[in-house]
Amino acid sequence: PISPAGAFAVRIRASPDASIGVHTGKLWVRVDSNEKTCSDASSDGRWVAWEISVEIAAKPDKRKRLLWDASHSLTYPPSFSPRDNLNQNADLLDWNGDLPYTNFRGLFRRLRSRGYHIDVWYEDLSCINLDEYGALLLVDAEDIYSQDEIQAVHAGGTSLFIVADWADAALREQARFFDDNTQVAWEPAVGGANVVELNKVLKPFDVALGGGAWEGALPQAFGAGSRFESGSVIARAPVGSYVVKTRLEKRVSLKRGGTVKVEAPQAVLAAVSSDKGRAVVFGDTGCLDDWKRTGRACWELLEASVAFAVSGVRSPAIFPDGARLQEPLVIGEVPLDTPPSPLLKKYSRHYDASPPYVADPPPKPQVCGARDMRAVETRDEGWSPV
């Protein structure tokens, strides 16, 4: 027998006289069976009641409200997004969703334990009032950021906490594989993260990620035993910002042992506070991702980064005095700002790439409220459809 599963979401319309506390009730759902059933069971539908409870809380202080951008994560299926940790050869795909309630659940629980409230946003960033939030979290972003979204982020000086991942064209090419099931060669549209697009968001702060796939031990202050597992380094940062460096190895091949030692320390963390706002940039999700993490979690780094983003409070342990730049950071190259590839357009929500696919799909206008939930009928307590 097949056991069905279901899920639902609840959104409460803001009201000054809303009753704070836990509200309980029943959600009645009508289940109709398929007429083309192989069994002799009746196809008549039946009503099923779900006991639900919803907690309504008072609106938190802005400095305790965080917005998680879920709209720029490419989903599998249909896209092939390669794994974020290139040392994990057993699984080629990044298929866990990159959400606070999937592979970043530990991060979510840590921030909740520190009093933060996290909202998850699935639509265009121009469709929400970012002034309501202390910081915007861009974690492992892979899709394109439109000009409207970038303007919306910077119009009100929204604080940013950006966590990137590896970005290397040669390694992305090595990640191609032939799928026996579909008889098609799968090619990734981006690497671990879309560094080119993240650099567009960071441009007003004069910060830029340099890409690559780097790995090694992180400073003890970040979290004892935490590691940089396959991330991008920071290539540009302005005078007055705080930049933390550490020694890393650079991955040049997906084969075992495919790393080379680099003597010069690499920048992995940067924090900027200017008239444009505040931004914290970390180059790798590995120590924050619950899925196949090889080192320990870097919760100290997480807490200090969020605190700096929302209120400007600097942790001397994470951002020491000696990390403050006296001259601009310029290390290595910055990935070129090239137009999105046809493959990325195929999976991006910014392009109309519905089947049958064309080589160069046209842009798709973003409509605010496209994901609004349908209102259900409400009844008095004790009502039953049966």
Short mmCIF file of C-alpha atoms in Angstrom, two decimals:
data_model
loop_
_atom_site.label_atom_id
_atom_site.label_comp_id
_atom_site.label_asym_id
_atom_site.label_seq_id
_atom_site.Cartn_x
_atom_site.Cartn_y
_atom_site.Cartn_z
CA PRO A 1 0.00 0.00 0.00
CA ILE A 2 1.06 3.58 -0.67
CA SER A 3 0.85 6.01 2.25
CA PRO A 4 0.07 9.52 1.03
CA ALA A 5 1.72 12.57 2.54
CA GLY A 6 0.68 16.20 2.57
CA ALA A 7 1.74 19.60 3.81
CA PHE A 8 0.18 23.00 4.21
CA ALA A 9 1.28 26.52 5.03
CA VAL A 10 -0.48 29.17 7.06
CA ARG A 11 -0.11 32.90 6.56
CA ILE A 12 -1.70 35.35 8.97
CA ARG A 13 -2.80 38.75 7.76
CA ALA A 14 -1.21 41.46 9.91
CA SER A 15 -3.69 43.05 12.29
CA PRO A 16 -3.16 45.36 15.31
CA ASP A 17 -5.78 43.45 17.30
CA ALA A 18 -4.52 39.94 16.46
CA SER A 19 -4.72 37.54 19.37
CA ILE A 20 -1.21 36.54 20.45
CA GLY A 21 -0.72 32.91 21.41
CA VAL A 22 -1.36 29.38 20.14
CA HIS A 23 -4.53 28.86 18.08
CA THR A 24 -5.88 25.40 17.35
CA GLY A 25 -8.43 24.07 14.93
CA LYS A 26 -9.17 21.50 12.24
CA LEU A 27 -8.27 21.69 8.59
CA TRP A 28 -10.77 19.68 6.56
CA VAL A 29 -9.43 18.25 3.29
CA ARG A 30 -11.47 16.31 0.75
CA VAL A 31 -9.57 13.39 -0.78
CA ASP A 32 -10.85 11.95 -4.05
CA SER A 33 -9.43 8.72 -5.42
CA ASN A 34 -8.52 8.23 -9.06
CA GLU A 35 -11.31 6.73 -11.14
CA LYS A 36 -8.73 4.68 -13.05
CA THR A 37 -7.91 2.58 -10.03
CA CYS A 38 -6.91 -1.05 -10.36
CA SER A 39 -8.76 -2.05 -7.23
CA ASP A 40 -12.46 -2.54 -6.55
CA ALA A 41 -12.44 0.27 -4.00
CA SER A 42 -15.05 2.96 -4.34
CA SER A 43 -13.94 6.19 -6.04
CA ASP A 44 -16.20 8.25 -3.78
CA GLY A 45 -14.26 10.99 -2.01
CA ARG A 46 -14.06 11.39 1.72
CA TRP A 47 -13.30 14.21 4.13
CA VAL A 48 -10.20 14.03 6.33
CA ALA A 49 -9.62 16.29 9.32
CA TRP A 50 -6.15 17.54 10.29
CA GLU A 51 -5.69 18.84 13.80
CA ILE A 52 -3.55 21.95 13.50
CA SER A 53 -2.08 24.53 15.85
CA VAL A 54 -0.59 27.87 14.86
CA GLU A 55 1.38 30.19 17.12
CA ILE A 56 0.87 33.90 16.49
CA ALA A 57 3.66 36.03 17.92
CA ALA A 58 4.04 39.76 18.32
CA LYS A 59 6.07 41.48 15.61
CA PRO A 60 9.74 41.22 16.62
CA ASP A 61 12.17 44.10 16.74
CA LYS A 62 13.75 44.77 13.35
CA ARG A 63 17.18 43.80 14.66
CA LYS A 64 15.81 40.33 15.44
CA ARG A 65 14.15 39.79 12.05
CA LEU A 66 16.08 38.08 9.26
CA LEU A 67 14.95 37.35 5.72
CA TRP A 68 16.21 34.19 4.01
CA ASP A 69 16.30 34.52 0.21
CA ALA A 70 15.08 31.18 -1.16
CA SER A 71 14.20 32.50 -4.61
CA HIS A 72 17.74 32.27 -6.00
CA SER A 73 18.39 28.61 -5.30
CA LEU A 74 18.18 26.42 -8.41
CA THR A 75 16.16 23.35 -7.58
CA TYR A 76 16.87 19.75 -8.47
CA PRO A 77 15.02 18.57 -10.44
CA PRO A 78 15.04 19.88 -13.13
CA SER A 79 18.44 21.59 -12.91
CA PHE A 80 21.73 19.83 -12.26
CA SER A 81 23.44 21.74 -9.48
CA PRO A 82 26.75 20.10 -8.52
CA ARG A 83 27.53 19.39 -4.89
CA ASP A 84 28.88 22.21 -2.74
CA ASN A 85 31.54 20.07 -1.06
CA LEU A 86 33.75 18.74 -3.86
CA ASN A 87 35.41 16.26 -1.49
CA GLN A 88 32.16 14.29 -1.34
CA ASN A 89 32.41 12.05 -4.40
CA ALA A 90 29.57 9.69 -3.48
CA ASP A 91 26.83 12.14 -4.44
CA LEU A 92 27.09 14.43 -7.47
CA LEU A 93 24.01 16.53 -6.80
CA ASP A 94 23.11 19.49 -4.63
CA TRP A 95 19.56 18.31 -4.05
CA ASN A 96 18.74 19.27 -0.45
CA GLY A 97 17.08 22.59 -1.20
CA ASP A 98 19.43 24.94 0.71
CA LEU A 99 16.65 25.99 3.07
CA PRO A 100 16.46 26.64 6.82
CA TYR A 101 14.29 23.56 7.30
CA THR A 102 16.38 21.14 5.20
CA ASN A 103 20.18 21.11 5.11
CA PHE A 104 20.51 24.42 7.01
CA ARG A 105 18.28 23.39 9.88
CA GLY A 106 21.18 23.56 12.34
CA LEU A 107 21.81 27.18 11.32
CA PHE A 108 18.13 27.96 11.74
CA ARG A 109 17.96 26.40 15.21
CA ARG A 110 21.12 28.22 16.29
CA LEU A 111 19.76 31.62 15.26
CA ARG A 112 16.36 30.90 16.84
CA SER A 113 18.10 29.99 20.10
CA ARG A 114 19.68 33.45 20.00
CA GLY A 115 16.30 35.15 19.66
CA TYR A 116 16.26 35.75 15.91
CA HIS A 117 13.14 35.24 13.76
CA ILE A 118 13.70 34.04 10.19
CA ASP A 119 11.23 34.53 7.35
CA VAL A 120 11.76 32.60 4.11
CA TRP A 121 11.06 34.47 0.86
CA TYR A 122 10.39 32.67 -2.42
CA GLU A 123 9.55 35.59 -4.71
CA ASP A 124 11.39 38.46 -6.37
CA LEU A 125 13.23 40.62 -3.83
CA SER A 126 11.56 43.70 -5.27
CA CYS A 127 8.22 42.36 -4.00
CA ILE A 128 8.90 42.72 -0.28
CA ASN A 129 9.56 45.60 2.07
CA LEU A 130 13.16 44.91 3.06
CA ASP A 131 13.09 47.78 5.57
CA GLU A 132 11.20 45.42 7.92
CA TYR A 133 14.31 43.24 8.38
CA GLY A 134 17.60 43.64 10.15
CA ALA A 135 19.48 41.66 7.51
CA LEU A 136 18.97 39.79 4.26
CA LEU A 137 20.59 36.33 4.09
CA LEU A 138 21.85 35.21 0.67
CA VAL A 139 23.07 31.66 1.19
CA ASP A 140 24.42 29.57 -1.69
CA ALA A 141 22.64 31.68 -4.33
CA GLU A 142 22.75 30.26 -7.86
CA ASP A 143 20.18 32.18 -9.89
CA ILE A 144 20.33 35.63 -11.46
CA TYR A 145 19.70 38.86 -9.54
CA SER A 146 17.74 41.33 -11.67
CA GLN A 147 18.51 45.03 -11.70
CA ASP A 148 15.18 45.67 -9.94
CA GLU A 149 16.17 43.31 -7.15
CA ILE A 150 19.61 44.88 -6.71
CA GLN A 151 18.05 48.35 -6.59
CA ALA A 152 15.51 47.14 -4.01
CA VAL A 153 18.27 45.71 -1.82
CA HIS A 154 20.32 48.90 -1.82
CA ALA A 155 17.52 51.49 -1.86
CA GLY A 156 17.03 51.32 1.89
CA GLY A 157 20.53 50.28 2.89
CA THR A 158 19.54 46.69 3.66
CA SER A 159 22.26 44.85 5.60
CA LEU A 160 23.57 41.68 3.97
CA PHE A 161 24.99 38.38 5.15
CA ILE A 162 26.24 36.54 2.07
CA VAL A 163 27.57 32.98 2.13
CA ALA A 164 28.99 31.81 -1.19
CA ASP A 165 30.48 28.57 -2.52
CA TRP A 166 32.98 27.44 -5.10
CA ALA A 167 32.96 28.82 -8.64
CA ASP A 168 35.40 27.41 -11.17
CA ALA A 169 34.68 26.90 -14.88
CA ALA A 170 37.21 24.06 -15.27
CA LEU A 171 35.82 22.12 -12.31
CA ARG A 172 32.28 22.73 -13.53
CA GLU A 173 33.26 21.13 -16.83
CA GLN A 174 34.70 18.14 -14.96
CA ALA A 175 31.38 17.74 -13.13
CA ARG A 176 29.58 16.79 -16.36
CA PHE A 177 28.30 13.22 -16.42
CA PHE A 178 26.23 10.94 -18.62
CA ASP A 179 22.96 9.88 -17.02
CA ASP A 180 22.07 6.31 -17.91
CA ASN A 181 18.40 6.87 -17.03
CA THR A 182 17.77 9.85 -19.30
CA GLN A 183 20.52 9.05 -21.82
CA VAL A 184 21.58 12.68 -21.66
CA ALA A 185 24.87 14.30 -20.64
CA TRP A 186 24.14 16.52 -17.64
CA GLU A 187 25.98 19.82 -17.48
CA PRO A 188 25.84 22.18 -14.48
CA ALA A 189 24.57 25.70 -15.14
CA VAL A 190 26.72 27.15 -12.33
CA GLY A 191 29.24 25.90 -9.80
CA GLY A 192 28.51 25.82 -6.09
CA ALA A 193 27.29 29.43 -6.17
CA ASN A 194 26.80 32.14 -8.79
CA VAL A 195 29.71 34.36 -7.82
CA VAL A 196 29.21 36.68 -10.81
CA GLU A 197 25.70 37.55 -9.63
CA LEU A 198 26.71 37.88 -5.99
CA ASN A 199 29.42 40.34 -7.02
CA LYS A 200 26.74 42.49 -8.65
CA VAL A 201 24.92 42.65 -5.32
CA LEU A 202 28.18 43.47 -3.52
CA LYS A 203 29.37 46.13 -5.97
CA PRO A 204 28.19 49.16 -3.90
CA PHE A 205 30.31 47.87 -1.00
CA ASP A 206 33.46 47.55 -3.18
CA VAL A 207 33.68 43.87 -2.23
CA ALA A 208 34.12 41.06 -4.74
CA LEU A 209 34.48 37.30 -4.55
CA GLY A 210 37.30 35.75 -6.54
CA GLY A 211 35.85 32.31 -7.09
CA GLY A 212 37.89 29.14 -7.26
CA ALA A 213 37.45 26.08 -5.04
CA TRP A 214 39.50 26.41 -1.88
CA GLU A 215 39.70 24.24 1.22
CA GLY A 216 41.46 24.07 4.54
CA ALA A 217 41.16 24.69 8.28
CA LEU A 218 39.45 27.85 9.51
CA PRO A 219 40.60 29.96 12.46
CA GLN A 220 39.77 28.38 15.82
CA ALA A 221 37.64 31.39 16.76
CA PHE A 222 35.17 30.52 13.98
CA GLY A 223 34.41 27.20 15.67
CA ALA A 224 36.89 24.60 16.86
CA GLY A 225 37.56 22.10 14.06
CA SER A 226 35.57 23.99 11.41
CA ARG A 227 36.75 23.89 7.80
CA PHE A 228 36.52 25.78 4.55
CA GLU A 229 35.30 22.85 2.45
CA SER A 230 35.04 24.08 -1.18
CA GLY A 231 34.58 27.80 -1.24
CA SER A 232 35.36 31.04 -3.02
CA VAL A 233 37.93 33.42 -1.63
CA ILE A 234 37.47 37.18 -1.38
CA ALA A 235 39.45 39.13 -3.95
CA ARG A 236 38.47 42.75 -3.30
CA ALA A 237 37.60 44.76 -0.18
CA PRO A 238 37.86 48.45 0.70
CA VAL A 239 39.95 50.33 3.24
CA GLY A 240 38.43 50.16 6.72
CA SER A 241 36.76 46.79 6.23
CA TYR A 242 37.68 43.73 8.29
CA VAL A 243 39.17 40.85 6.29
CA VAL A 244 40.16 37.52 7.85
CA LYS A 245 42.69 35.34 6.04
CA THR A 246 43.85 31.75 6.46
CA ARG A 247 46.05 29.28 4.58
CA LEU A 248 44.16 27.14 2.10
CA GLU A 249 44.72 24.67 -0.70
CA LYS A 250 43.22 25.22 -4.14
CA ARG A 251 41.36 22.41 -5.88
CA VAL A 252 42.32 22.00 -9.53
CA SER A 253 40.77 18.58 -10.17
CA LEU A 254 37.80 16.57 -8.92
CA LYS A 255 40.03 13.52 -8.59
CA ARG A 256 41.24 12.41 -5.18
CA GLY A 257 44.23 14.51 -4.13
CA GLY A 258 43.44 17.13 -6.75
CA THR A 259 44.55 20.13 -4.68
CA VAL A 260 47.69 22.28 -4.73
CA LYS A 261 49.23 24.16 -1.83
CA VAL A 262 49.27 27.95 -1.94
CA GLU A 263 51.67 29.73 0.40
CA ALA A 264 49.93 33.10 0.60
CA PRO A 265 47.00 33.29 3.07
CA GLN A 266 43.61 33.70 1.39
CA ALA A 267 40.75 35.97 2.45
CA VAL A 268 37.70 33.97 3.55
CA LEU A 269 35.65 36.50 5.53
CA ALA A 270 34.98 40.21 5.08
CA ALA A 271 32.84 42.71 6.99
CA VAL A 272 32.09 46.20 5.68
CA SER A 273 30.24 49.11 7.28
CA SER A 274 29.80 52.24 5.16
CA ASP A 275 27.26 54.84 4.12
CA LYS A 276 25.78 52.13 1.84
CA GLY A 277 24.99 49.93 4.83
CA ARG A 278 26.64 46.81 6.26
CA ALA A 279 27.66 43.58 4.59
CA VAL A 280 29.35 40.41 5.80
CA VAL A 281 30.68 37.97 3.18
CA PHE A 282 31.88 34.43 3.85
CA GLY A 283 33.11 32.27 0.98
CA ASP A 284 31.77 28.81 1.84
CA THR A 285 28.63 27.15 3.22
CA GLY A 286 30.47 23.98 4.28
CA CYS A 287 30.69 24.68 8.02
CA LEU A 288 27.07 25.88 8.11
CA ASP A 289 25.53 23.08 6.02
CA ASP A 290 24.32 19.99 7.92
CA TRP A 291 24.68 17.73 4.88
CA LYS A 292 27.92 15.73 4.90
CA ARG A 293 29.91 18.34 6.79
CA THR A 294 33.44 17.01 7.29
CA GLY A 295 34.52 19.50 9.97
CA ARG A 296 32.63 20.97 12.89
CA ALA A 297 30.05 23.72 12.63
CA CYS A 298 31.19 27.36 12.69
CA TRP A 299 28.39 28.73 14.88
CA GLU A 300 30.64 31.39 16.43
CA LEU A 301 31.27 32.80 12.95
CA LEU A 302 27.52 32.70 12.20
CA GLU A 303 26.50 34.56 15.35
CA ALA A 304 29.19 37.22 14.99
CA SER A 305 28.40 37.79 11.31
CA VAL A 306 24.68 38.22 11.88
CA ALA A 307 25.26 40.52 14.87
CA PHE A 308 27.55 42.73 12.78
CA ALA A 309 25.06 42.80 9.90
CA VAL A 310 21.99 43.73 11.96
CA SER A 311 23.52 46.14 14.48
CA GLY A 312 27.17 46.81 13.64
CA VAL A 313 28.40 45.07 16.79
CA ARG A 314 31.88 43.66 16.11
CA SER A 315 33.20 40.52 17.78
CA PRO A 316 36.95 41.01 18.38
CA ALA A 317 37.38 37.24 18.30
CA ILE A 318 35.96 36.91 14.77
CA PHE A 319 36.87 40.35 13.40
CA PRO A 320 40.07 41.24 15.30
CA ASP A 321 41.60 44.71 15.26
CA GLY A 322 44.48 43.42 13.14
CA ALA A 323 42.07 42.39 10.38
CA ARG A 324 41.11 46.01 9.62
CA LEU A 325 42.43 46.99 6.20
CA GLN A 326 44.73 49.98 5.96
CA GLU A 327 44.78 49.70 2.17
CA PRO A 328 42.41 48.07 -0.33
CA LEU A 329 42.48 44.29 -0.67
CA VAL A 330 43.44 43.18 -4.18
CA ILE A 331 44.17 39.47 -4.52
CA GLY A 332 43.95 37.52 -7.77
CA GLU A 333 41.28 37.87 -10.40
CA VAL A 334 37.55 38.59 -10.20
CA PRO A 335 35.28 36.51 -12.48
CA LEU A 336 34.18 38.50 -15.52
CA ASP A 337 30.65 39.88 -15.57
CA THR A 338 29.38 37.82 -18.50
CA PRO A 339 25.76 37.39 -19.64
CA PRO A 340 23.97 34.30 -18.27
CA SER A 341 24.47 31.17 -20.33
CA PRO A 342 21.53 29.60 -22.22
CA LEU A 343 21.67 26.71 -19.75
CA LEU A 344 21.29 29.04 -16.77
CA LYS A 345 18.42 30.83 -18.54
CA LYS A 346 16.73 27.47 -18.97
CA TYR A 347 16.48 26.99 -15.21
CA SER A 348 16.27 30.62 -14.07
CA ARG A 349 12.94 32.03 -12.90
CA HIS A 350 13.84 35.25 -14.73
CA TYR A 351 13.42 33.62 -18.15
CA ASP A 352 10.47 31.99 -19.86
CA ALA A 353 12.02 28.60 -20.53
CA SER A 354 8.96 26.37 -20.51
CA PRO A 355 9.01 23.28 -22.80
CA PRO A 356 9.69 22.98 -25.65
CA TYR A 357 12.99 24.61 -24.77
CA VAL A 358 14.60 27.11 -27.10
CA ALA A 359 18.28 28.00 -27.26
CA ASP A 360 17.82 31.55 -25.94
CA PRO A 361 14.57 31.93 -23.94
CA PRO A 362 13.13 35.44 -23.56
CA PRO A 363 13.04 37.29 -20.21
CA LYS A 364 9.99 36.65 -18.05
CA PRO A 365 8.41 39.59 -16.19
CA GLN A 366 8.27 39.03 -12.44
CA VAL A 367 4.77 39.32 -10.98
CA CYS A 368 4.50 40.06 -7.29
CA GLY A 369 2.08 37.81 -5.46
CA ALA A 370 2.36 34.96 -7.96
CA ARG A 371 2.91 32.52 -5.08
CA ASP A 372 0.15 33.87 -2.85
CA MET A 373 -1.72 31.12 -1.04
CA ARG A 374 -5.37 30.50 -1.73
CA ALA A 375 -7.71 31.51 1.06
CA VAL A 376 -9.76 28.64 2.45
CA GLU A 377 -13.31 28.83 3.71
CA THR A 378 -13.61 29.28 7.46
CA ARG A 379 -16.37 27.91 9.70
CA ASP A 380 -17.37 28.27 13.34
CA GLU A 381 -15.91 25.93 15.93
CA GLY A 382 -17.51 22.49 15.86
CA TRP A 383 -18.46 22.63 12.16
CA SER A 384 -18.04 19.38 10.22
CA PRO A 385 -18.67 18.57 6.55
CA VAL A 386 -19.71 14.99 7.42
#
